[in-house]
Amino acid sequence: SGSLTVGQFAEKLGRPSTDIIKKLMVLGVMATKNQDLDKDTIELLAGDYGVRVEEEVIVDEASFEDEGLEIDEKTAVLRPPVVTIMGHVDHGKTTLLDSIRHTKVTAGEAGGITQHIGAYQVVHEGKKITFLDTPGHAAFTTMRARGAEITDITVLVVAADDGVMPQTVEAIHHARAAKVPIIVAVNKIDKPNANPDHVMQELSEQGLVPEDWGGDTIFVKISAKKGIGIDDLLEMILLVAEVNEYKANPEKPARGAVIEAELDKGKGPVATLLVQNGALRIGDAIVVGNTFGRVRAMVNDLGRRVKKATPSTPVEITGLNNVPQAGDQFMVFEDEKKARQIGETRAERALITERKETTSKVSLDDLFEK
Ligand code: GTP
Ligand code: MG
């Protein structure tokens, strides 16, 4: 961070690299063109050339894209799995999400009003699971298109009276592309014309072979409507989580992604964030996509105010300057100035891109009119 190579430094001074290398030799340092110079050496050399070194506030875009999501094993702890439900139209995704939330959340949290924030957490056998409440395909396509990879496990819902359909196959492709394990929930087994074996047969042809048949895909037979098999499904999710050991570093500044966002008349921009690493706190300076701000208030999926959100926790926040987009990534900065600067740079860049797009659209339209 903040370092320069001999070559880069020479370029800034408008001198040949050999000049710098010679000067370094005089100082007793044997250097090559690609060698990094530390701050003290840069200052020393600059003094020699009568140049004043001003430290730039480096708008470190690269660190925003790459850092903070990788796990530091030494201090890592287990975090809850993040689960997305996918499947063909009408196969029962919404009913399943409602059923899980209803049996686990309202039963466990008497009096808690479940708020729709695009994601929720349940506790099964003392362990948390995070469910994304956004349509599975959208979660994958928009999120992944924007660079956010937030799902750990996909539950593929297939109606036992309908079987494998085009969006079932599409869901399998999405999950495979993202290298996310699939658990199959064979739904609607309460129906008289349900044929779970047929679903298993069809999915085997897609490469999802049930464990009972010698494969390695977990199948759970459920009825989302009647609440059958829900506990089994949750248990299997926890099993997959245990095997994969999803981890995070709660001591780091928070990183994560936007689940959904909107402009609230009273509260201003409101965004549901999923914390993927680190912990998010009230007062944190944050960059979210092309906007920034300070976390003013945080509300969890039960509508309760919280001061801190740990890894895999979804929270709704206020305090942003603008409305971000689903799939945007966020990052907390210790320095509010830096957050503002990065946020403003990103907003400016987005505006320029937008203008370019509008301009080219206009000229295209003009062409067609003539
Ligand atoms: P889209 O969001 O439109 O893609 O559908 P979906 O996958 O969310 O399906 P949804 O949960 O809306 O369910 C579709 C229909 O199937 C509804 O009428 C549900 O009541 C019904 N349904 C869902 N699960 C079951 C089940 O386990 N048994 C029976 N009998 N009906 C179910
Ligand atoms: Mg639905």
Coordinates of N, CA and C in Angstrom, one line a residue, residues 86-233:
M86 N -34.6 -22.3 -4.8 CA -34.9 -22.1 -6.3 C -35.8 -23.2 -6.7
G87 N -36.3 -23.0 -7.9 CA -37.2 -24.0 -8.5 C -38.1 -23.5 -9.5
H88 N -38.9 -24.3 -10.2 CA -39.8 -23.9 -11.3 C -41.0 -23.2 -10.7
V89 N -41.6 -22.4 -11.5 CA -42.8 -21.7 -11.2 C -43.9 -22.6 -10.5
D90 N -44.4 -22.1 -9.4 CA -45.5 -22.8 -8.7 C -45.1 -24.2 -8.1
H91 N -43.8 -24.4 -8.0 CA -43.4 -25.7 -7.3 C -43.4 -25.6 -5.8
G92 N -43.6 -24.3 -5.3 CA -43.8 -24.2 -3.9 C -42.7 -23.4 -3.1
K93 N -41.9 -22.6 -3.8 CA -40.8 -21.9 -3.2 C -41.3 -20.9 -2.1
T94 N -42.3 -20.1 -2.4 CA -42.8 -19.2 -1.4 C -43.5 -19.9 -0.3
T95 N -44.2 -20.9 -0.6 CA -44.9 -21.7 0.5 C -43.9 -22.3 1.4
L96 N -42.8 -22.8 0.9 CA -41.7 -23.3 1.7 C -41.1 -22.3 2.6
L97 N -40.7 -21.1 2.0 CA -40.1 -20.1 2.8 C -41.1 -19.6 3.9
D98 N -42.4 -19.5 3.6 CA -43.4 -19.1 4.6 C -43.5 -20.2 5.7
S99 N -43.5 -21.4 5.3 CA -43.6 -22.5 6.2 C -42.4 -22.6 7.2
I100 N -41.2 -22.4 6.6 CA -40.0 -22.4 7.5 C -40.1 -21.3 8.5
R101 N -40.4 -20.1 8.0 CA -40.4 -18.9 8.8 C -41.5 -19.1 9.9
H102 N -42.7 -19.6 9.4 CA -43.8 -19.7 10.3 C -43.5 -20.6 11.5
T103 N -43.1 -21.8 11.1 CA -42.8 -22.8 12.2 C -41.7 -22.4 13.1
K104 N -40.6 -21.8 12.5 CA -39.5 -21.6 13.3 C -39.5 -20.2 14.0
V105 N -39.8 -19.2 13.2 CA -39.7 -17.8 13.7 C -40.8 -17.5 14.7
T106 N -42.0 -17.6 14.2 CA -43.1 -17.2 15.1 C -43.3 -18.0 16.3
A107 N -43.0 -19.3 16.2 CA -43.1 -20.2 17.3 C -42.0 -19.9 18.3
G108 N -40.8 -19.7 17.9 CA -39.7 -19.4 18.8 C -39.7 -18.0 19.4
E109 N -40.2 -17.1 18.6 CA -40.1 -15.7 19.0 C -41.5 -15.1 19.2
A110 N -42.1 -15.6 20.3 CA -43.5 -15.2 20.5 C -43.6 -13.7 20.6
G111 N -44.6 -13.1 19.9 CA -44.8 -11.7 19.9 C -43.9 -10.9 18.9
G112 N -42.9 -11.6 18.4 CA -42.0 -10.9 17.4 C -42.8 -10.8 16.1
I113 N -42.8 -9.5 15.6 CA -43.5 -9.3 14.3 C -42.4 -9.5 13.2
T114 N -42.7 -10.5 12.4 CA -41.8 -10.7 11.3 C -41.9 -9.6 10.3
Q115 N -40.8 -9.0 10.0 CA -40.8 -7.9 9.1 C -40.2 -8.5 7.8
H116 N -40.7 -8.0 6.7 CA -40.1 -8.4 5.4 C -38.9 -7.6 5.1
I117 N -37.8 -8.2 5.2 CA -36.5 -7.5 4.8 C -35.7 -8.3 3.7
G118 N -36.4 -9.2 3.1 CA -35.7 -9.9 2.0 C -34.8 -11.1 2.4
A119 N -34.8 -11.3 3.7 CA -34.0 -12.4 4.2 C -34.4 -12.6 5.6
Y120 N -34.3 -13.8 6.1 CA -34.5 -14.0 7.6 C -33.7 -15.2 8.1
Q121 N -33.6 -15.2 9.4 CA -32.9 -16.3 10.1 C -33.8 -17.1 10.9
V122 N -33.5 -18.4 10.9 CA -34.2 -19.3 11.8 C -33.2 -20.1 12.7
V123 N -33.7 -20.6 13.8 CA -32.8 -21.4 14.7 C -33.4 -22.8 14.7
H124 N -32.5 -23.8 14.3 CA -32.9 -25.2 14.4 C -31.9 -25.9 15.2
E125 N -32.3 -26.6 16.2 CA -31.5 -27.3 17.2 C -30.3 -26.4 17.6
G126 N -30.6 -25.2 18.0 CA -29.6 -24.2 18.5 C -28.7 -23.6 17.5
K127 N -28.9 -24.0 16.2 CA -28.1 -23.4 15.2 C -28.8 -22.5 14.2
K128 N -28.2 -21.4 13.8 CA -28.9 -20.5 12.9 C -28.7 -20.9 11.4
I129 N -29.8 -20.6 10.7 CA -29.7 -20.7 9.2 C -30.3 -19.4 8.6
T130 N -29.6 -18.8 7.7 CA -30.1 -17.6 7.0 C -30.8 -18.0 5.7
F131 N -32.0 -17.6 5.5 CA -32.7 -17.8 4.2 C -32.8 -16.5 3.5
L132 N -32.5 -16.5 2.2 CA -32.7 -15.3 1.4 C -34.1 -15.5 0.8
D133 N -34.9 -14.4 1.0 CA -36.3 -14.4 0.7 C -36.6 -13.8 -0.7
T134 N -35.5 -13.6 -1.4 CA -35.7 -13.0 -2.8 C -35.9 -14.2 -3.7
P135 N -36.6 -14.0 -4.8 CA -36.7 -15.1 -5.8 C -35.3 -15.6 -6.1
G136 N -35.2 -16.9 -6.0 CA -33.9 -17.6 -6.2 C -33.1 -17.2 -7.4
H137 N -33.8 -17.2 -8.5 CA -33.2 -16.9 -9.8 C -32.6 -15.5 -9.8
A138 N -33.4 -14.6 -9.3 CA -33.0 -13.2 -9.3 C -31.8 -13.1 -8.4
A139 N -31.8 -13.8 -7.2 CA -30.7 -13.7 -6.3 C -29.4 -14.1 -7.0
F140 N -29.6 -15.2 -7.8 CA -28.4 -15.6 -8.5 C -28.0 -14.7 -9.6
T141 N -28.9 -14.4 -10.5 CA -28.5 -13.7 -11.7 C -28.1 -12.2 -11.4
T142 N -29.0 -11.5 -10.7 CA -28.6 -10.1 -10.4 C -27.4 -10.0 -9.5
M143 N -27.4 -10.8 -8.5 CA -26.3 -10.7 -7.5 C -25.0 -11.1 -8.2
R144 N -25.0 -12.2 -8.9 CA -23.8 -12.7 -9.5 C -23.3 -11.7 -10.6
A145 N -24.3 -11.1 -11.3 CA -23.9 -10.2 -12.4 C -23.2 -9.0 -11.8
R146 N -23.5 -8.7 -10.5 CA -22.9 -7.5 -9.9 C -21.7 -8.0 -9.0
G147 N -21.4 -9.2 -9.1 CA -20.2 -9.7 -8.4 C -20.4 -10.2 -7.0
A148 N -21.6 -10.2 -6.6 CA -21.8 -10.7 -5.2 C -22.1 -12.2 -5.2
E149 N -21.4 -12.9 -4.5 CA -21.7 -14.4 -4.3 C -22.0 -14.6 -2.9
I150 N -23.3 -14.7 -2.6 CA -23.7 -14.7 -1.2 C -24.3 -16.0 -0.8
T151 N -24.7 -16.9 -1.7 CA -25.4 -18.1 -1.3 C -24.4 -19.3 -1.0
D152 N -24.6 -20.0 0.1 CA -23.8 -21.1 0.4 C -24.4 -22.4 -0.1
I153 N -25.7 -22.5 0.1 CA -26.5 -23.7 -0.3 C -27.7 -23.3 -1.0
T154 N -28.0 -24.2 -2.1 CA -29.3 -24.0 -2.8 C -30.2 -25.1 -2.4
V155 N -31.5 -24.8 -2.1 CA -32.5 -25.8 -1.9 C -33.3 -25.7 -3.2
L156 N -33.3 -26.9 -3.9 CA -34.0 -27.0 -5.2 C -35.3 -27.6 -5.0
V157 N -36.4 -26.8 -5.1 CA -37.7 -27.3 -4.9 C -38.3 -27.9 -6.2
V158 N -38.7 -29.1 -6.2 CA -39.3 -29.8 -7.3 C -40.7 -30.4 -6.9
A159 N -41.7 -30.0 -7.6 CA -43.1 -30.5 -7.2 C -43.2 -31.9 -7.7
A160 N -43.6 -32.8 -6.7 CA -43.6 -34.2 -7.0 C -44.7 -34.6 -8.0
D161 N -45.7 -33.7 -8.2 CA -46.8 -34.0 -9.2 C -46.5 -33.4 -10.5
D162 N -45.3 -32.7 -10.7 CA -45.0 -32.0 -11.9 C -43.6 -32.4 -12.5
G163 N -42.7 -32.7 -11.6 CA -41.4 -33.1 -12.1 C -40.5 -32.0 -12.5
V164 N -39.4 -32.4 -13.2 CA -38.3 -31.5 -13.6 C -38.9 -30.7 -14.8
M165 N -38.7 -29.4 -14.6 CA -39.2 -28.4 -15.6 C -38.1 -27.5 -16.0
P166 N -38.3 -26.7 -17.1 CA -37.2 -25.8 -17.6 C -36.5 -25.0 -16.5
Q167 N -37.2 -24.4 -15.6 CA -36.6 -23.6 -14.6 C -35.9 -24.4 -13.5
T168 N -36.3 -25.7 -13.4 CA -35.5 -26.6 -12.5 C -34.1 -26.8 -13.1
V169 N -34.1 -27.0 -14.4 CA -32.8 -27.3 -15.0 C -31.9 -26.0 -15.0
E170 N -32.6 -24.8 -15.2 CA -31.9 -23.6 -15.1 C -31.3 -23.3 -13.7
A171 N -32.1 -23.7 -12.7 CA -31.6 -23.5 -11.3 C -30.4 -24.4 -11.1
I172 N -30.4 -25.6 -11.6 CA -29.2 -26.5 -11.4 C -28.0 -25.9 -12.1
H173 N -28.2 -25.3 -13.3 CA -27.1 -24.6 -13.9 C -26.5 -23.5 -13.1
H174 N -27.4 -22.6 -12.6 CA -27.0 -21.5 -11.8 C -26.2 -22.0 -10.6
A175 N -26.7 -23.0 -9.9 CA -26.0 -23.4 -8.7 C -24.6 -24.0 -9.0
R176 N -24.6 -24.8 -10.1 CA -23.3 -25.4 -10.5 C -22.3 -24.3 -10.9
A177 N -22.8 -23.3 -11.7 CA -21.9 -22.2 -12.1 C -21.3 -21.5 -10.9
A178 N -22.1 -21.4 -9.8 CA -21.6 -20.7 -8.6 C -20.9 -21.7 -7.7
K179 N -20.8 -23.0 -8.0 CA -20.2 -24.0 -7.2 C -20.9 -24.1 -5.8
V180 N -22.2 -24.0 -5.8 CA -23.0 -24.1 -4.6 C -23.7 -25.4 -4.5
P181 N -23.5 -26.1 -3.4 CA -24.2 -27.4 -3.2 C -25.7 -27.3 -3.3
I182 N -26.3 -28.4 -3.8 CA -27.7 -28.4 -4.0 C -28.3 -29.5 -3.1
I183 N -29.4 -29.1 -2.4 CA -30.2 -30.0 -1.6 C -31.6 -30.1 -2.3
V184 N -32.0 -31.2 -2.7 CA -33.3 -31.3 -3.4 C -34.5 -31.5 -2.4
A185 N -35.5 -30.6 -2.5 CA -36.7 -30.8 -1.7 C -37.8 -31.2 -2.7
V186 N -38.2 -32.5 -2.6 CA -39.2 -33.0 -3.4 C -40.5 -32.6 -2.7
N187 N -41.2 -31.6 -3.3 CA -42.4 -31.0 -2.6 C -43.7 -31.5 -3.0
K188 N -44.7 -31.2 -2.3 CA -46.1 -31.5 -2.6 C -46.4 -33.1 -2.5
I189 N -45.6 -33.7 -1.6 CA -45.8 -35.2 -1.5 C -47.2 -35.5 -0.9
D190 N -47.9 -34.5 -0.4 CA -49.2 -34.7 0.1 C -50.3 -35.0 -1.0
K191 N -49.9 -34.6 -2.2 CA -50.8 -34.7 -3.3 C -51.0 -36.1 -3.7
P192 N -52.3 -36.5 -4.0 CA -52.5 -37.9 -4.4 C -51.7 -38.3 -5.7
N193 N -51.5 -37.4 -6.6 CA -50.8 -37.8 -7.8 C -49.3 -37.5 -7.7
A194 N -48.8 -37.4 -6.4 CA -47.3 -37.1 -6.2 C -46.5 -38.4 -6.6
N195 N -45.4 -38.1 -7.3 CA -44.6 -39.3 -7.7 C -43.1 -38.9 -7.4
P196 N -42.7 -39.0 -6.2 CA -41.3 -38.6 -5.8 C -40.2 -39.5 -6.6
D197 N -40.5 -40.7 -6.8 CA -39.6 -41.6 -7.5 C -39.3 -41.0 -8.9
H198 N -40.3 -40.6 -9.5 CA -40.2 -40.0 -10.9 C -39.3 -38.8 -10.9
V199 N -39.4 -37.9 -9.8 CA -38.6 -36.8 -9.7 C -37.1 -37.2 -9.5
M200 N -36.9 -38.2 -8.7 CA -35.6 -38.7 -8.4 C -34.9 -39.2 -9.7
Q201 N -35.8 -39.9 -10.5 CA -35.3 -40.5 -11.8 C -34.9 -39.3 -12.7
E202 N -35.8 -38.3 -12.8 CA -35.5 -37.2 -13.7 C -34.3 -36.4 -13.3
L203 N -34.1 -36.2 -12.0 CA -33.0 -35.4 -11.5 C -31.7 -36.2 -11.7
S204 N -31.8 -37.6 -11.6 CA -30.6 -38.4 -11.8 C -30.0 -38.2 -13.2
E205 N -31.0 -38.0 -14.1 CA -30.6 -37.8 -15.5 C -29.9 -36.4 -15.6
Q206 N -30.1 -35.5 -14.7 CA -29.4 -34.2 -14.7 C -28.2 -34.3 -13.9
G207 N -27.8 -35.5 -13.4 CA -26.6 -35.6 -12.6 C -26.8 -35.5 -11.1
L208 N -28.0 -35.3 -10.7 CA -28.3 -35.2 -9.2 C -28.8 -36.6 -8.8
V209 N -27.9 -37.5 -8.4 CA -28.3 -38.8 -8.0 C -28.5 -38.9 -6.5
P210 N -29.7 -39.4 -6.1 CA -29.9 -39.5 -4.6 C -28.9 -40.4 -3.9
E211 N -28.7 -40.1 -2.7 CA -27.8 -41.0 -1.9 C -28.3 -42.4 -1.8
D212 N -29.6 -42.6 -1.7 CA -30.2 -43.9 -1.7 C -29.9 -44.7 -2.9
W213 N -29.6 -44.0 -4.0 CA -29.3 -44.7 -5.2 C -27.8 -44.7 -5.5
G214 N -27.0 -44.5 -4.5 CA -25.6 -44.5 -4.7 C -24.9 -43.2 -5.1
G215 N -25.7 -42.2 -5.2 CA -25.2 -40.9 -5.6 C -24.8 -40.0 -4.4
D216 N -24.6 -38.7 -4.6 CA -24.2 -37.9 -3.4 C -25.1 -36.7 -3.2
T217 N -26.3 -36.7 -3.8 CA -27.2 -35.6 -3.6 C -28.2 -35.9 -2.5
I218 N -28.4 -35.0 -1.6 CA -29.4 -35.1 -0.6 C -30.8 -34.8 -1.1
F219 N -31.7 -35.7 -0.9 CA -33.1 -35.5 -1.3 C -33.9 -35.5 0.0
V220 N -34.9 -34.6 0.1 CA -35.8 -34.6 1.3 C -37.2 -34.5 0.7
K221 N -38.1 -35.4 1.2 CA -39.5 -35.3 0.7 C -40.2 -34.4 1.7
I222 N -40.9 -33.4 1.1 CA -41.6 -32.5 2.0 C -43.0 -32.1 1.4
S223 N -43.8 -31.6 2.3 CA -45.0 -30.8 1.9 C -44.9 -29.5 2.5
A224 N -44.6 -28.5 1.7 CA -44.4 -27.1 2.3 C -45.8 -26.7 2.8
K225 N -46.8 -27.1 2.2 CA -48.2 -26.7 2.6 C -48.6 -27.3 3.9
K226 N -48.3 -28.6 4.1 CA -48.7 -29.3 5.3 C -47.7 -29.3 6.4
G227 N -46.5 -28.7 6.1 CA -45.4 -28.7 7.0 C -44.8 -30.0 7.3
I228 N -44.8 -30.9 6.3 CA -44.2 -32.2 6.4 C -42.7 -32.1 6.0
G229 N -41.8 -32.7 6.7 CA -40.4 -32.8 6.3 C -39.6 -31.6 6.5
I230 N -40.2 -30.5 7.0 CA -39.5 -29.2 7.2 C -38.3 -29.4 8.1
D231 N -38.5 -30.0 9.2 CA -37.4 -30.3 10.2 C -36.2 -31.1 9.5
D232 N -36.6 -32.1 8.8 CA -35.6 -32.9 8.1 C -34.8 -32.0 7.1
L233 N -35.5 -31.2 6.4 CA -34.8 -30.3 5.5 C -33.8 -29.4 6.2

